C-alpha cells in the first residue's frame, strides 16, 4: 500500500509526478491511497519508489488538461479517479473519450464543478483599492471558493489587470500580482480592506438597472448562489429592492399618463417630416418617394427600395427583374454575381452610358437556413411596381430599352410569352418605346457548359446590337439632355 | 441644482434597464499583457444578477435620456415627464474604467436618447468609445447602440472601436413601427443593419496584397424586439427574426417582454409583462438557429400562430409530429436526434461520441445527462421501447402543468 499526499500549492505537478512514478512500476490503483495536505491515514504506508520503473507511461494533452482542473475539486475522489483513468488509458485509449463511460462521466462532473467555481471566481471577486506609494494602483480582494482553484483561476486576472497590482486572498492561499509578476503564498487571515467610494456607485447601478416588474428570484439564486453573497457588496441591497418592487409596479400602474411637457410639441414639429409628392417632378423626387414605397407586401421583408443607377440622361435603359441578395443589402442594382456578369458583357459589347434598373424594386425571397432564396416576383407585384418603372422611363426617355429576362419584358410590354422565341427581337413597350428582349444574366449563371457559353454570347451580341442602334440613331430622344448640351 | 454623478447614474441606469441585451461574448481575444487594461474574448462573464433574474455583464447605461423622438413604448420619449440627465463623455469613461478595475463588469454597453440630431448623438457615442480605446488602452468589451439615421462615416468609426454594434428593431411589423414610433423608419433600421453586415464582410476579406482590413465589430450585431406592445403573434415575431438572421447575419435577436413603464403612453397596455411568452420565444429562436427548424414548423403547431405557453416549442412540435417517433438512438442521424425533446445539442454530441465506443442503452443516456423523463416517450434503445407511450392520448398532459379552473368572474 502506497500513500501519496498532495500539497496545497502545486498539487497538480505533485500528483503528475507521483502518478508517473507509480505507474512506471505498474502499481494498480487499489494499492494507492491519495491524500491532500496533512491527511493522516489509518494504515501505515510504503514510501513511494525512488526511481522510475520499467514501464513507459503515456498520456495525452486532453487528459492532462482534464487532470489539471479535476484535481482542484475539494472532494477526495479526484486523485484516485484520475489515477484509475490514467492506468486504464495505457491500454485502452478510447474509454475516456466515451461520455457514457462511468469513470469518464464522474471525472467530467468533477471538472464541470471546478470550472463553474473558477467562472464564479472570475465573476464574483470584488476588488477594493488599497493605498499605494508607487505609481501603480493597487487593489485587494477576499474570495472563498468551493474548490482548490487559486492557481488555476487567478492567471485570468493577471491578463486582465496587468497595469495594476492586486492581491486575491482565499482560505487556501493568496495570489499576488506585483510589477507584472504573479506569485502564490500560503493562506493568511482575511485582510482588512479599506472602504472604496466606487462601491457605493456600483450599488447605485445595481439597484437601478433592475426592473421591478419582472421579478424572477429563482433565476437570480441559481446563478448567484447564496454562499457567495457574504462577499458581494451589492447583495446587501437585494432585500430593500424586493421590498419596494411591488409598490413601484403598483405606482406605475396606478399613475395615469401625464400631460406631455410643453416643449415636446415644439421639438417634434422641428423634426424633418418626410414628404411624398403625389406626382414627382424629377428623378430625385421619384427616388425619394420610392424609398418609402409600400405598394405591395414586398417592402416589409426586403431591406430597402433599390432604385436605378447610371446616367439618367442616357439613350439606353437596361431593365432587369428585381434586386437580389447583394443588391438588397447595398441598395444598388446589379452589384451581385449576375450584375457583375452583365457589367463584363456590357464592357465587351462596348455599351456606353445607360440607366440600369429593375422591373421590381424590392427583393423577394424566402429565408431558408442561413440564406435568402430568390423568389420570382408574380405578375401583380410587377404591375404594382410599374408605377416606378414608368416614372424612370418618363425622366430618362431612352431611345432603346433592353429587357433582361421574362419579368422585365412583361413589365415593359405586358407580354408574358416564353423568352425563347422573343430573344433578340425588338418589341414595343406600353409607352410606345422600343424594347430589345434578351436573356437575364442570372439565367446564364444557372446554365452549364455549352448552353451557358451560347447564351452568354447571345446576350453580348444583343447588347452590342443595342449599342449599335443607339450609335446609328444620334437624334437624342431626351429633350432635357438635348438642351443641356451633352 | 447640478446633479451628482450618483444621481445621474441612478437615472441613466434606470433608463437603460429595458434593453434585454447583456452578452459580452464572441469577440476577438485580447488582454493587457502588452499594455492598457482589460481582456476580452471567449465566453462572457456575468458579474452579478439582479432580482429580475437578469445578469449584469456590462455597465449598461444611456449617455443621456433626453430624446427628440416620441416612441410610445419608450420611457424616454419626448412627451414623457421622466427626470432627465446627461453624462459627460469623461464621466462615462471614468465610470467604465473604475468599475472595470474593481471587477464589477466586462465592459460598457452604451446607448442613448437622440439629442439634437442622430449625427450629434452618434458622434458623442463614438467619442466615448474612442477615448476608452485610444486614450486609456481599454481592452474590455464595448457594445454600442448605433443610431440608424447617423452618417455612414460615424458608424464605420464606431465599428472600429466596438466589439458589437446593435440597432433595435423594437417591433416585429413595419406598421407597428409607423404607428408607435412615428419618427423611426423601419427601412432605415434595416438598411443600417445591412450596411453593418457588408462592412463586416469586407473586414474579413484580404486585399490583393494579402493584408486584412481592420476589424469591424468582431462580436457582430444584435437587435431587440419588444414582445406584447403590439398585437403581433409569435409567428410574425419569429418570421421577422428569421429574416434578420438570414439577411443581416445577426448574432442575437433579444426578446423583451413589454413591461409597464412609469409615465406610460396612453397607447399601450400596462399589463404584467408576458415573461413566459418571452421565454418560449427564446426557446423557439434557439430551435431556428441551432436545431435546423423552420419558422413554419414551429409556429404551425397551433392555429393561432402563437407558441404553447405550457410546454416548450420542441415538445409541442414533437407531439404534433408523432409519426416521426420513436427514433432509434443508436442509428438516428444528428439532425433527427436534435429533434428529440429532452436532447439538447450537448447531449446529442455526447450520444454521437459514445456511439463510437459501442451500443447505447437506457442507463447510458441517463449517465450522459439526457433528460429522459421527456425523451423516453420518443426514443428506443436495445433495452427500452416506449411502446404505446408515443401515441398515447395523455402524452401532452404528462408534461404540461395541471389544468386550472378559470375564474368565473
Tab-separated table of C-alpha atoms in Angstrom, chain A residues 109-394:
chain	number	residue	atom	x	y	z
A	109	UNK	CA	-18.765	16.015	-13.405
A	110	UNK	CA	-15.819	16.967	-11.165
A	111	UNK	CA	-14.300	19.042	-13.925
A	112	UNK	CA	-17.564	20.840	-14.525
A	113	UNK	CA	-17.921	21.724	-10.841
A	114	UNK	CA	-14.390	23.132	-10.778
A	115	UNK	CA	-14.894	25.088	-13.988
A	116	UNK	CA	-18.054	26.609	-12.583
A	117	UNK	CA	-16.213	27.573	-9.401
A	118	UNK	CA	-13.437	29.208	-11.445
A	119	UNK	CA	-16.014	31.018	-13.535
A	120	UNK	CA	-17.706	32.267	-10.372
A	121	UNK	CA	-14.340	33.452	-9.068
A	122	UNK	CA	-13.783	35.441	-12.248
A	123	UNK	CA	-17.269	36.878	-11.820
A	124	UNK	CA	-17.525	37.486	-8.095
A	125	UNK	CA	-14.104	38.697	-6.965
A	126	UNK	CA	-14.635	42.316	-5.904
A	127	UNK	CA	-11.530	44.459	-5.652
A	128	UNK	CA	-11.158	47.410	-3.319
A	129	UNK	CA	-8.477	49.997	-3.913
A	130	UNK	CA	-5.527	49.915	-1.492
A	131	UNK	CA	-3.275	52.843	-0.640
A	132	UNK	CA	-0.008	52.747	-2.567
A	133	UNK	CA	3.240	54.683	-2.692
A	134	UNK	CA	4.409	53.718	-6.180
A	135	UNK	CA	2.879	54.757	-9.487
A	136	UNK	CA	0.931	51.515	-9.936
A	137	UNK	CA	-2.517	51.422	-8.417
A	138	UNK	CA	-3.135	48.585	-6.017
A	139	UNK	CA	-6.240	46.522	-5.260
A	140	UNK	CA	-7.150	43.700	-2.911
A	141	UNK	CA	-9.956	41.141	-2.626
A	142	UNK	CA	-11.105	38.328	-0.373
A	143	UNK	CA	-12.783	35.339	-2.011
A	144	UNK	CA	-13.981	31.976	-0.681
A	145	UNK	CA	-14.058	29.368	-3.440
A	146	UNK	CA	-15.529	25.875	-3.039
A	147	UNK	CA	-12.541	24.142	-4.617
A	148	UNK	CA	-8.742	24.487	-4.757
A	149	UNK	CA	-8.752	26.920	-7.658
A	150	UNK	CA	-6.289	29.610	-6.586
A	151	UNK	CA	-3.545	28.565	-9.030
A	152	UNK	CA	-5.858	27.660	-11.924
A	153	UNK	CA	-8.268	30.552	-11.540
A	154	UNK	CA	-6.046	33.586	-10.985
A	155	UNK	CA	-3.867	33.822	-14.146
A	156	UNK	CA	-7.036	35.240	-15.732
A	157	UNK	CA	-6.665	38.312	-13.506
A	158	UNK	CA	-3.008	38.691	-14.476
A	159	UNK	CA	-4.003	39.019	-18.118
A	160	UNK	CA	-6.890	41.315	-17.378
A	161	UNK	CA	-5.364	43.672	-14.831
A	162	UNK	CA	-1.749	43.826	-15.967
A	163	UNK	CA	-1.288	47.547	-15.339
A	164	UNK	CA	-2.147	47.432	-11.625
A	165	UNK	CA	-1.009	45.478	-8.579
A	166	UNK	CA	-3.548	43.194	-6.974
A	167	UNK	CA	-3.950	40.536	-4.346
A	168	UNK	CA	-6.639	37.891	-4.033
A	169	UNK	CA	-6.735	36.213	-0.633
A	170	UNK	CA	-8.586	32.932	-0.128
A	171	UNK	CA	-8.781	30.430	2.756
A	172	UNK	CA	-6.434	28.160	0.709
A	173	UNK	CA	-3.775	30.702	-0.132
A	174	UNK	CA	-3.023	34.130	-1.505
A	175	UNK	CA	-2.293	35.160	-5.096
A	176	UNK	CA	-0.304	38.358	-5.539
A	177	UNK	CA	0.443	40.270	-8.699
A	178	UNK	CA	3.111	42.918	-8.351
A	179	UNK	CA	5.005	44.742	-11.105
A	180	UNK	CA	3.841	42.216	-13.653
A	181	UNK	CA	4.785	39.076	-11.730
A	182	UNK	CA	2.346	36.655	-10.168
A	183	UNK	CA	3.209	34.706	-7.014
A	184	UNK	CA	1.345	32.342	-4.684
A	185	UNK	CA	1.579	32.347	-0.905
A	186	UNK	CA	0.229	30.233	1.945
A	187	UNK	CA	-3.108	31.242	3.479
A	188	UNK	CA	-3.235	34.215	5.808
A	189	UNK	CA	-6.016	35.814	7.810
A	190	UNK	CA	-8.760	37.621	5.962
A	191	UNK	CA	-7.273	41.038	5.097
A	192	UNK	CA	-8.887	44.236	6.252
A	193	UNK	CA	-9.763	46.073	3.045
A	194	UNK	CA	-10.425	49.835	3.163
A	195	UNK	CA	-13.723	51.392	2.112
A	196	UNK	CA	-13.916	52.197	-1.586
A	197	UNK	CA	-16.051	55.031	-2.961
A	198	UNK	CA	-16.724	53.196	-6.231
A	199	UNK	CA	-18.517	50.508	-4.269
A	200	UNK	CA	-21.347	52.914	-3.437
A	201	UNK	CA	-21.673	53.877	-7.117
A	202	UNK	CA	-21.760	50.204	-8.012
A	203	UNK	CA	-24.605	49.752	-5.530
A	204	UNK	CA	-26.460	52.648	-7.159
A	205	UNK	CA	-26.039	50.999	-10.542
A	206	UNK	CA	-27.134	47.575	-9.253
A	207	UNK	CA	-30.285	48.947	-7.641
A	208	UNK	CA	-31.326	50.911	-10.710
A	209	UNK	CA	-30.626	48.519	-13.566
A	210	UNK	CA	-33.197	46.170	-12.031
A	211	UNK	CA	-36.742	46.100	-13.419
A	212	UNK	CA	-39.247	45.630	-10.560
A	213	UNK	CA	-41.927	44.484	-12.996
A	214	UNK	CA	-40.002	41.315	-13.828
A	215	UNK	CA	-39.161	39.616	-10.534
A	216	UNK	CA	-37.548	36.225	-11.076
A	217	UNK	CA	-35.779	35.293	-7.865
A	218	UNK	CA	-35.120	31.688	-8.709
A	219	UNK	CA	-33.047	32.655	-11.756
A	220	UNK	CA	-31.005	35.040	-9.618
A	221	UNK	CA	-30.359	32.476	-6.898
A	222	UNK	CA	-29.347	29.698	-9.264
A	223	UNK	CA	-26.736	31.865	-10.974
A	224	UNK	CA	-25.592	33.807	-7.917
A	225	UNK	CA	-25.849	31.196	-5.124
A	226	UNK	CA	-26.328	32.444	-1.577
A	227	UNK	CA	-22.952	31.079	-0.479
A	228	UNK	CA	-21.202	33.855	-2.421
A	229	UNK	CA	-23.403	36.648	-1.125
A	230	UNK	CA	-21.489	37.474	2.007
A	231	UNK	CA	-18.532	38.737	-0.030
A	232	UNK	CA	-20.558	40.613	-2.664
A	233	UNK	CA	-21.218	44.219	-1.640
A	234	UNK	CA	-24.289	44.642	-3.831
A	235	UNK	CA	-26.261	41.751	-2.349
A	236	UNK	CA	-26.960	43.774	0.807
A	237	UNK	CA	-29.286	45.883	-1.328
A	238	UNK	CA	-31.433	42.992	-2.523
A	239	UNK	CA	-33.886	42.817	0.430
A	240	UNK	CA	-34.689	46.502	0.042
A	241	UNK	CA	-35.081	46.187	-3.728
A	242	UNK	CA	-37.505	43.309	-3.240
A	243	UNK	CA	-39.491	45.078	-0.563
A	244	UNK	CA	-40.022	48.070	-2.865
A	245	UNK	CA	-40.659	46.193	-6.097
A	246	UNK	CA	-44.382	45.516	-5.804
A	247	UNK	CA	-45.105	49.062	-4.656
A	248	UNK	CA	-43.101	50.535	-7.542
A	249	UNK	CA	-45.006	48.452	-10.083
A	250	UNK	CA	-48.342	49.353	-8.471
A	251	UNK	CA	-47.422	53.001	-8.632
A	252	UNK	CA	-46.601	52.714	-12.335
A	253	UNK	CA	-49.924	51.040	-12.990
A	254	UNK	CA	-51.911	53.497	-10.937
A	255	UNK	CA	-50.309	56.579	-12.465
A	256	UNK	CA	-52.370	57.971	-15.315
A	257	UNK	CA	-50.408	59.070	-18.346
A	258	UNK	CA	-49.361	62.618	-17.727
A	259	UNK	CA	-49.725	65.568	-19.976
A	260	UNK	CA	-46.754	65.904	-22.332
A	261	UNK	CA	-44.396	68.714	-21.319
A	262	UNK	CA	-44.841	71.928	-23.264
A	263	UNK	CA	-41.569	71.633	-25.159
A	264	UNK	CA	-42.495	68.225	-26.645
A	265	UNK	CA	-44.742	69.595	-29.386
A	266	UNK	CA	-42.156	72.223	-30.293
A	267	UNK	CA	-39.349	69.669	-30.588
A	268	UNK	CA	-41.451	67.246	-32.607
A	269	UNK	CA	-42.575	69.945	-35.022
A	270	UNK	CA	-38.952	70.839	-35.745
A	271	UNK	CA	-38.118	67.305	-36.902
A	272	UNK	CA	-37.915	66.953	-40.679
A	273	UNK	CA	-41.109	65.401	-41.993
A	274	UNK	CA	-40.679	63.107	-44.977
A	275	UNK	CA	-42.756	64.471	-47.830
A	276	UNK	CA	-44.118	62.252	-50.578
A	277	UNK	CA	-45.392	64.229	-53.557
A	278	UNK	CA	-48.357	62.795	-55.465
A	279	UNK	CA	-46.522	63.175	-58.737
A	280	UNK	CA	-42.747	63.530	-58.595
A	281	UNK	CA	-41.283	66.186	-60.885
A	282	UNK	CA	-37.752	64.864	-61.160
A	283	UNK	CA	-35.747	61.690	-60.923
A	284	UNK	CA	-34.547	62.708	-57.429
A	285	UNK	CA	-38.069	63.277	-56.200
A	286	UNK	CA	-39.182	59.971	-57.675
A	287	UNK	CA	-36.308	58.204	-55.992
A	288	UNK	CA	-37.079	59.787	-52.615
A	289	UNK	CA	-40.723	58.794	-52.928
A	290	UNK	CA	-39.845	55.242	-53.948
A	291	UNK	CA	-37.731	54.830	-50.810
A	292	UNK	CA	-40.970	54.877	-48.828
A	293	UNK	CA	-42.940	52.661	-51.169
A	294	UNK	CA	-45.463	50.344	-49.516
A	295	UNK	CA	-47.484	49.496	-52.614
A	296	UNK	CA	-47.150	45.743	-52.144
A	297	UNK	CA	-46.120	43.421	-49.328
A	298	UNK	CA	-42.515	43.024	-50.515
A	299	UNK	CA	-41.258	46.129	-48.675
A	300	UNK	CA	-41.678	44.574	-45.227
A	301	UNK	CA	-39.303	41.673	-45.858
A	302	UNK	CA	-36.782	43.440	-48.086
A	303	UNK	CA	-34.196	45.807	-46.664
A	304	UNK	CA	-34.833	48.804	-48.852
A	305	UNK	CA	-36.048	50.074	-52.190
A	306	UNK	CA	-33.379	49.553	-54.823
A	307	UNK	CA	-33.673	52.437	-57.274
A	308	UNK	CA	-31.985	52.567	-60.665
A	309	UNK	CA	-28.499	53.951	-61.190
A	310	UNK	CA	-26.361	55.195	-64.035
A	311	UNK	CA	-26.770	58.117	-66.403
A	312	UNK	CA	-30.304	59.479	-66.124
A	313	UNK	CA	-29.842	61.171	-69.494
A	314	UNK	CA	-28.621	58.103	-71.340
A	315	UNK	CA	-30.183	56.892	-74.592
A	316	UNK	CA	-30.114	53.319	-73.353
A	317	UNK	CA	-32.093	51.860	-70.493
A	318	UNK	CA	-31.446	48.395	-69.116
A	319	UNK	CA	-34.178	46.708	-67.106
A	320	UNK	CA	-33.635	43.577	-65.036
A	321	UNK	CA	-36.057	41.570	-62.946
A	322	UNK	CA	-35.585	42.568	-59.272
A	323	UNK	CA	-32.746	43.160	-56.803
A	324	UNK	CA	-31.089	40.042	-55.386
A	325	UNK	CA	-29.471	39.440	-52.020
A	326	UNK	CA	-26.408	41.637	-52.695
A	327	UNK	CA	-28.439	44.453	-54.285
A	328	UNK	CA	-30.879	44.451	-51.382
A	329	UNK	CA	-28.077	44.881	-48.839
A	330	UNK	CA	-26.168	47.505	-50.817
A	331	UNK	CA	-29.238	49.403	-52.007
A	332	UNK	CA	-27.835	49.459	-55.568
A	333	UNK	CA	-28.903	47.431	-58.596
A	334	UNK	CA	-26.622	44.971	-60.425
A	335	UNK	CA	-23.858	44.618	-57.827
A	336	UNK	CA	-24.251	40.862	-57.244
A	337	UNK	CA	-22.898	37.975	-59.356
A	338	UNK	CA	-25.446	38.482	-62.170
A	339	UNK	CA	-24.750	42.198	-62.154
A	340	UNK	CA	-21.015	41.552	-62.455
A	341	UNK	CA	-21.567	39.254	-65.417
A	342	UNK	CA	-23.777	41.897	-67.020
A	343	UNK	CA	-21.150	44.614	-66.482
A	344	UNK	CA	-18.476	42.424	-68.057
A	345	UNK	CA	-20.601	41.715	-71.106
A	346	UNK	CA	-21.558	45.395	-71.414
A	347	UNK	CA	-17.860	46.269	-71.471
A	348	UNK	CA	-17.153	43.571	-74.056
A	349	UNK	CA	-20.028	44.844	-76.213
A	350	UNK	CA	-18.791	48.419	-75.754
A	351	UNK	CA	-22.136	49.667	-74.486
A	352	UNK	CA	-21.801	53.300	-73.456
A	353	UNK	CA	-23.723	55.085	-70.734
A	354	UNK	CA	-27.041	53.672	-69.628
A	355	UNK	CA	-29.656	53.849	-66.911
A	356	UNK	CA	-29.823	50.473	-65.186
A	357	UNK	CA	-32.831	49.469	-63.148
A	358	UNK	CA	-35.194	46.637	-62.294
A	359	UNK	CA	-38.834	45.894	-63.049
A	360	UNK	CA	-39.461	45.298	-59.314
A	361	UNK	CA	-37.678	47.476	-56.771
A	362	UNK	CA	-37.809	45.222	-53.713
A	363	UNK	CA	-36.054	41.880	-53.190
A	364	UNK	CA	-38.453	38.946	-52.931
A	365	UNK	CA	-37.089	35.935	-51.060
A	366	UNK	CA	-37.718	33.090	-48.698
A	367	UNK	CA	-35.381	32.678	-45.677
A	368	UNK	CA	-34.048	29.127	-45.658
A	369	UNK	CA	-31.489	28.113	-43.071
A	370	UNK	CA	-28.726	30.645	-43.401
A	371	UNK	CA	-29.615	32.074	-46.812
A	372	UNK	CA	-32.254	34.128	-48.510
A	373	UNK	CA	-33.543	32.241	-51.549
A	374	UNK	CA	-34.573	34.411	-54.500
A	375	UNK	CA	-38.243	34.096	-55.475
A	376	UNK	CA	-39.656	35.339	-58.769
A	377	UNK	CA	-41.994	38.308	-58.455
A	378	UNK	CA	-45.542	37.487	-59.509
A	379	UNK	CA	-47.398	39.492	-62.206
A	380	UNK	CA	-49.357	41.654	-59.788
A	381	UNK	CA	-46.161	42.691	-57.982
A	382	UNK	CA	-44.656	43.628	-61.335
A	383	UNK	CA	-47.817	45.568	-62.208
A	384	UNK	CA	-47.742	47.464	-58.905
A	385	UNK	CA	-44.111	48.347	-59.352
A	386	UNK	CA	-44.593	49.574	-62.917
A	387	UNK	CA	-45.595	52.928	-61.453
A	388	UNK	CA	-41.943	53.452	-60.565
A	389	UNK	CA	-40.569	51.987	-63.781
A	390	UNK	CA	-42.847	54.285	-65.792
A	391	UNK	CA	-41.587	57.283	-63.801
A	392	UNK	CA	-37.986	56.322	-64.511
A	393	UNK	CA	-38.828	55.988	-68.205
A	394	UNK	CA	-40.528	59.357	-68.211
